[in-house]
Coordinates of C-alpha atoms and ligand atoms in Angstrom, one line a residue:
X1 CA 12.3 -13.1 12.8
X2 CA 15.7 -12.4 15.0
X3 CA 17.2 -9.7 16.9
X4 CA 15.6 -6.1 16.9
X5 CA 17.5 -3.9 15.2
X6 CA 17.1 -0.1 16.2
X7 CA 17.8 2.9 13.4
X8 CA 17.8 5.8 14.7
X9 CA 17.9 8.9 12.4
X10 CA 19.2 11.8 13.6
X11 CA 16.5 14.5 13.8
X12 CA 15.3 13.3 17.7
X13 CA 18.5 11.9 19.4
X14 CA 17.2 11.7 22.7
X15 CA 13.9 10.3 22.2
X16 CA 15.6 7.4 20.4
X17 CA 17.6 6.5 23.1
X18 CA 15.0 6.6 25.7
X19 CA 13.3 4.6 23.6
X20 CA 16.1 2.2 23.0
X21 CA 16.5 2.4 26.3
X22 CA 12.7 1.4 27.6
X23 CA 13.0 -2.0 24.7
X24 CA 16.6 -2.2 26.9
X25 CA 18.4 -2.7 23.0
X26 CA 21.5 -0.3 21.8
X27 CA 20.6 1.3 18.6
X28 CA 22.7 0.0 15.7
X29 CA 25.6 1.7 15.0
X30 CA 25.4 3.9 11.6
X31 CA 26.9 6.7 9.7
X32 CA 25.0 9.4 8.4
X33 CA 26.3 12.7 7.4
X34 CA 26.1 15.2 4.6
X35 CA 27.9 15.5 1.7
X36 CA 29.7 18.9 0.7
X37 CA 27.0 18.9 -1.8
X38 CA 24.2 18.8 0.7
X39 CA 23.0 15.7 -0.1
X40 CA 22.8 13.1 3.0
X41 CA 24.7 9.4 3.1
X42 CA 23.8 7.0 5.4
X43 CA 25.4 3.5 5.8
X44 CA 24.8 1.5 8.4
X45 CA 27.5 -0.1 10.1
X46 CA 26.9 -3.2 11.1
X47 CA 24.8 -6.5 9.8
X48 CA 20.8 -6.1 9.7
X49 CA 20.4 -9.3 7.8
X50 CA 17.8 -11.6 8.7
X51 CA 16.6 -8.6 11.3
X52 CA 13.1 -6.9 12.5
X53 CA 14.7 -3.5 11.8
X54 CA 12.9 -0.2 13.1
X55 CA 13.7 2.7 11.6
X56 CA 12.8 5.8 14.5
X57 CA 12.8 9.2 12.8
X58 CA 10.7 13.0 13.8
X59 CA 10.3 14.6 10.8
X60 CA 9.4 17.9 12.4
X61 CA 12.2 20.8 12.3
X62 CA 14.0 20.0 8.9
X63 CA 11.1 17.7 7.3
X64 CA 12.3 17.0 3.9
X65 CA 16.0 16.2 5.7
X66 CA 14.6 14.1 8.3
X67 CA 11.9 12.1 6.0
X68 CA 14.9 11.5 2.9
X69 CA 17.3 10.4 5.9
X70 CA 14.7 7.6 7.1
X71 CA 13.8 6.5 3.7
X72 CA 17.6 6.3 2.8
X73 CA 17.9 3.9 6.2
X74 CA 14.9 2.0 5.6
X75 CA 16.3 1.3 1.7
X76 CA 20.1 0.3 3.4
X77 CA 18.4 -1.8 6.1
X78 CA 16.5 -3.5 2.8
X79 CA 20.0 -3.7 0.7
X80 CA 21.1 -5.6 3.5
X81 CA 18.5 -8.1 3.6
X82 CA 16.6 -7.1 6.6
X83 CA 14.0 -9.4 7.6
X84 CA 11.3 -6.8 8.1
X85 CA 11.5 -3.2 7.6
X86 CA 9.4 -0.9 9.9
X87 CA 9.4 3.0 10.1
X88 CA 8.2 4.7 13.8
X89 CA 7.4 8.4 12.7
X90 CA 6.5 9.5 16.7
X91 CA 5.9 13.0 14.4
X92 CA 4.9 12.3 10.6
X93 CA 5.0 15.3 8.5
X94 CA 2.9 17.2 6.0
X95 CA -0.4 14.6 7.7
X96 CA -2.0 17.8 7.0
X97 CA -1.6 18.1 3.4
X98 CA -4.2 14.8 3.0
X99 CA -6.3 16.9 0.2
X100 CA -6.9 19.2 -2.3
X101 CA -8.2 21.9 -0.2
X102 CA -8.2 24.3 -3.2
X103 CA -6.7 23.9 -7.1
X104 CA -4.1 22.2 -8.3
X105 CA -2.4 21.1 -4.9
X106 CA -0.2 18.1 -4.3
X107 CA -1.5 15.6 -2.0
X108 CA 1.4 15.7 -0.1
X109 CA 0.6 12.8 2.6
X110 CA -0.3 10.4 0.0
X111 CA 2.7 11.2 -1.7
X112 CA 5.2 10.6 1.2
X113 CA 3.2 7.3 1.7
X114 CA 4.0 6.1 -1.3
X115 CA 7.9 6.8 -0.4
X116 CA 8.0 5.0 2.4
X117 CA 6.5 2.2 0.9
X118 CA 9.1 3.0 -1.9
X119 CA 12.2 2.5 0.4
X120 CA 10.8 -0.7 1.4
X121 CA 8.8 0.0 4.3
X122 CA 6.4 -2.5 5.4
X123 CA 4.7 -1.2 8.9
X124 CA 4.8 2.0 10.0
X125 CA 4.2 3.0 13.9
X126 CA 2.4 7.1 13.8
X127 CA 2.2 8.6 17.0
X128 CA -1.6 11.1 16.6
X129 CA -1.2 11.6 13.7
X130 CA -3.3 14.6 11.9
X131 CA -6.0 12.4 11.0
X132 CA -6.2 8.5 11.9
X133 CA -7.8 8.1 8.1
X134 CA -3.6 9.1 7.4
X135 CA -3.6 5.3 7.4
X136 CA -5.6 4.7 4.1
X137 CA -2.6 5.9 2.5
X138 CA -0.4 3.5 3.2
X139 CA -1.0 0.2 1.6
X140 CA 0.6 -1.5 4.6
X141 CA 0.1 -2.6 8.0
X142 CA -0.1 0.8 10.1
X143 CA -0.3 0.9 13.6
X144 CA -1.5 4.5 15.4
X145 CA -0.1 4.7 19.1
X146 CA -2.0 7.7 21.0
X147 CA -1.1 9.9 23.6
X148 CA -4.1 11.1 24.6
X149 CA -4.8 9.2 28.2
X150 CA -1.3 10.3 29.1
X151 CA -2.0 14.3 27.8
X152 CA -5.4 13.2 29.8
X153 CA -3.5 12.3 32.8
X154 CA -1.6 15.7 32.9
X155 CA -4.4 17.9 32.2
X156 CA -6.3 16.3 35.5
X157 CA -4.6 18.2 38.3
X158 CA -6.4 21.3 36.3
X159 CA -9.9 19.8 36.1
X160 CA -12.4 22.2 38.4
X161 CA -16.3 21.8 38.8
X162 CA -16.3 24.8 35.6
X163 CA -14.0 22.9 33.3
X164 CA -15.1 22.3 29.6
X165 CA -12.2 20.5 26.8
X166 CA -12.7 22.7 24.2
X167 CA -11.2 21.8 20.5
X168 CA -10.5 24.6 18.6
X169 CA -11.4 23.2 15.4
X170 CA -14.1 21.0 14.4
X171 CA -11.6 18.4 13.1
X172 CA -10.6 18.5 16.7
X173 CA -14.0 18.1 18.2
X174 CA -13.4 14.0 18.7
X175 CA -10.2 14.7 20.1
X176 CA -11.9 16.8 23.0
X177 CA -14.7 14.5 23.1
X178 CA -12.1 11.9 23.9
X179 CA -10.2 13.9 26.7
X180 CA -13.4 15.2 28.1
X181 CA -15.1 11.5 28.8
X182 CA -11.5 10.8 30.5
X183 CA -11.6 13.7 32.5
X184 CA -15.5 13.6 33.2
X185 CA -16.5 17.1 31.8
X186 CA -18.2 18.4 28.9
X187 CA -16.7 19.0 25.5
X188 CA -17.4 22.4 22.6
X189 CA -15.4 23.4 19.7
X190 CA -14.4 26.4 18.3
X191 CA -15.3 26.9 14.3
X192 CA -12.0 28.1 12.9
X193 CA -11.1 28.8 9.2
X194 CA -7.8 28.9 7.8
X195 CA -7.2 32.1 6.0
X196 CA -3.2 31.3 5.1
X197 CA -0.5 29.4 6.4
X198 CA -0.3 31.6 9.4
X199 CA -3.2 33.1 9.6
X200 CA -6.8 31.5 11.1
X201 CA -10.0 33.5 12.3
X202 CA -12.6 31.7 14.9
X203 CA -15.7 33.6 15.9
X204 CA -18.3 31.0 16.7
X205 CA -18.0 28.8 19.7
X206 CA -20.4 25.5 19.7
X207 CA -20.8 24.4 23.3
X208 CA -21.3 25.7 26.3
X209 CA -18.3 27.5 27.3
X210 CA -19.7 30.7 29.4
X211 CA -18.5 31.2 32.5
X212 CA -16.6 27.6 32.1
X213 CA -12.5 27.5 32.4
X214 CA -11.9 25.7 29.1
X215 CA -9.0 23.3 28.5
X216 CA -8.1 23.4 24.8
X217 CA -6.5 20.5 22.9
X218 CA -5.5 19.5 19.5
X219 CA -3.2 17.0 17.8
X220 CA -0.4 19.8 17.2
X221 CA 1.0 23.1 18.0
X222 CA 2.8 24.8 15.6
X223 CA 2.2 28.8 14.2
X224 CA 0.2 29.2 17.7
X225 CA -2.4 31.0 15.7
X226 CA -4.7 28.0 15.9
X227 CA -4.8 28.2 19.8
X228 CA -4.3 32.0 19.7
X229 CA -7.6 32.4 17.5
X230 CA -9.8 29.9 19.9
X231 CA -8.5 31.5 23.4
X232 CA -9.9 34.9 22.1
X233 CA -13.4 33.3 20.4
X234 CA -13.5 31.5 24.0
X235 CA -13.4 35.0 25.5
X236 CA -15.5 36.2 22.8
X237 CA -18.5 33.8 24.4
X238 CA -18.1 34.8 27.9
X239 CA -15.4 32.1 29.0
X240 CA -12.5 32.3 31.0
X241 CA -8.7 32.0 29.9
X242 CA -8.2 28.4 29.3
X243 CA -6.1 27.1 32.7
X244 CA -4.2 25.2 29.5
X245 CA -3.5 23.8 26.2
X246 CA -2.8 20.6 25.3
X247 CA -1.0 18.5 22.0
X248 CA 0.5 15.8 21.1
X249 CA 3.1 17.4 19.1
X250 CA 4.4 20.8 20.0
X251 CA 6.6 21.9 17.2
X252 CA 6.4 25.3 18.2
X253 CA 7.3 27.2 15.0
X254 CA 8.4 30.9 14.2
X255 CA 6.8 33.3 16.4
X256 CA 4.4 30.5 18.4
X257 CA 6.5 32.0 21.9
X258 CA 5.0 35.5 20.8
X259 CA 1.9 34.5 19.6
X260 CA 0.9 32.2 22.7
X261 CA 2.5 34.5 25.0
X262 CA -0.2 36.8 24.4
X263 CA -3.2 34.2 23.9
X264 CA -3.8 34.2 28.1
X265 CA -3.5 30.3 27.8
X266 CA -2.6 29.4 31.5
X267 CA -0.4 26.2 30.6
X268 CA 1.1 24.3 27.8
X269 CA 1.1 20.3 27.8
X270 CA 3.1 18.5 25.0
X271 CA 4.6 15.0 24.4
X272 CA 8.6 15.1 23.4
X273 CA 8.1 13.7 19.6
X274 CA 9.6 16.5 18.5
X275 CA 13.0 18.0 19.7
X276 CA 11.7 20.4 22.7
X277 CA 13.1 24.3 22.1
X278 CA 13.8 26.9 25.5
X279 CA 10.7 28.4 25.4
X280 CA 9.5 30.3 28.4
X281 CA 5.9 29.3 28.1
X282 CA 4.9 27.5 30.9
X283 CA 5.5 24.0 29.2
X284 CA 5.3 20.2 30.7
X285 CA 6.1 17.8 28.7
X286 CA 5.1 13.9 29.1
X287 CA 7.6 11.2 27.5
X288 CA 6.3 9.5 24.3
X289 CA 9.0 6.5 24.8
X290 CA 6.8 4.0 26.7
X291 CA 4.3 4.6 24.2
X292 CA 6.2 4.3 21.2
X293 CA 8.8 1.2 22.8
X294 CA 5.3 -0.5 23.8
X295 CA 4.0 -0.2 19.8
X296 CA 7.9 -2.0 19.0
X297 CA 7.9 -4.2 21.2
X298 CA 4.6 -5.5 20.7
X299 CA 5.4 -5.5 16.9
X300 CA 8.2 -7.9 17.3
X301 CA 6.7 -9.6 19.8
X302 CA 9.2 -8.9 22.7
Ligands
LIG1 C1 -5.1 21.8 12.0 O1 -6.1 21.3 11.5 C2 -4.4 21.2 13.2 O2 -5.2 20.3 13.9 C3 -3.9 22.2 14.1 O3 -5.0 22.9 14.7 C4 -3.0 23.2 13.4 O4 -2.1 22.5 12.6 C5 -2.2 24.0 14.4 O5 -1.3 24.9 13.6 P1 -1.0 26.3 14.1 O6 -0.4 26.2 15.5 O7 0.0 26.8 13.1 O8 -2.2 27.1 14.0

């Protein structure tokens, strides 16, 4: 296979160029814009023939926009007789929608599977996503990159003799078993039930977590209501404010300022695999590029 060639959508500008920058490559020069209609064109603008092409798109903030833009690149880089085709979501959208959780719902992650294999997709790179079994959806070579050691690495200067990692879901609970045997502590989880698409109750708390500083993490932020909900069951069994909260993605959406404002959660830790917003949480964020320009360049074997 030749030269790399980098495509980077538009939703995450700077995290494609620091992660053009880490594989030392210039993305490939492209056109995409929308038409009066609202409909996107892309074209790219110079050769990918013959190429390992990687298509880099976040699909967080205008989803639908972001995911039709990547699968319109991946199809042009395949029009133009790429030599591979490989799309790096560092955030993959609707993960979550991987079942019917009730009637007669659309499996929504299957069904953007099959798109991506549609446009001609044939790896994809997923930084955490939602659940790792995302990757029996796609009938093609998938390869999860993780940033938990480095969401690990941050959480460490917090770590006390009382510390417990604390998911607040059990779909979380091997997430914070993971952090926990990085950071030496014990683990619980928080039993949480989704009531609506905003809205989650958590009462029971399994673990010990009284009198303990609990450091909460899952694989996203987005309503707040999640995190808001386990803070106040964590309270609710005698703990103490959790010194912080940790995710992969933070996506931060609607009211999530509000809402975590008032959750008594110390400190917010995030990777950048989504376009950050001014937020006056207290936030630190950890670079996903080396992660995700390690999974490339290991890929095409640079
Ligand atoms: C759900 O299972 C996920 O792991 C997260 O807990 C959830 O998506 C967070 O969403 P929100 O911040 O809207 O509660």
């Amino acid at each position: 296979m030749s030269r790399l060639a980098l495509l980077a959508g538009s939703a995450h500008p700077a995290l494609a160029r620091a992660i053009a920058g880490a594989l030392e490559v210039s993305p490939v020069e492209l056109r995409s814009e929308r038409f009066p209609d609202g409909e996107r064109h892309v074209e790219i603008l110079e050769t990918v023939r013959g190429r390992d092409v990687y298509v880099v798109q976040s699909t967080a903030g205008d989803p639908d926009g972001a995911l039709m833009e990547a699968l319109q690149l991946a199809d042009a880089a395949r029009r133009d007789d790429a030599g591979r085709v490989t799309a790096v979501f560092p955030y993959f959208a609707y993960a979550r929608q991987d079942r019917r959780a009730g009637g007669r719902e659309c499996v929504a992650a299957r069904l953007v599977a099959d798109l991506v294999k549609a446009a001609g997709v044939e790896r994809v790179v997923l930084l955490d996503p939602h659940s790792t079994a995302l990757e029996g959806f796609f009938g093609m070579p998938c390869e999860i990159v993780s940033a938990i050691p480095l969401l690990a690495e941050a959480l460490r200067p917090l770590v006390t003799s009382s510390t417990v990692v604390v998911s607040p879901d059990l779909g979380g609970a091997k997430l914070a078993s993971q952090i926990a045997a990085l950071l030496g502590v014990s683990a619980a989880h928080v039993h949480k039930e989704r009531t609506g698409p905003t809205r989650v109750s958590a009462r029971r708390v399994a673990g010990d977590v009284r009198d303990r500083t609990p450091l909460l993490v899952d694989d996203m932020i987005s309503t707040g209501a999640t995190l808001k909900a386990a803070a106040a069951a964590l309270a609710g069994a005698g703990a103490a404010p959790p010194a912080a909260a940790a995710a992969t993605h933070g996506l931060f959406v609607g009211d999530a300022v509000g809402i975590l404002s008032e959750s008594g959660i110390g400190r917010f830790v995030v990777t950048d695999s989504v376009p950050g917003r001014n937020t006056p949480l207290p936030l630190t964020t950890v670079g996903a590029a080396p992660l995700l320009a390690g999974a490339i360049a290991r890929l095409s074997g640079n």
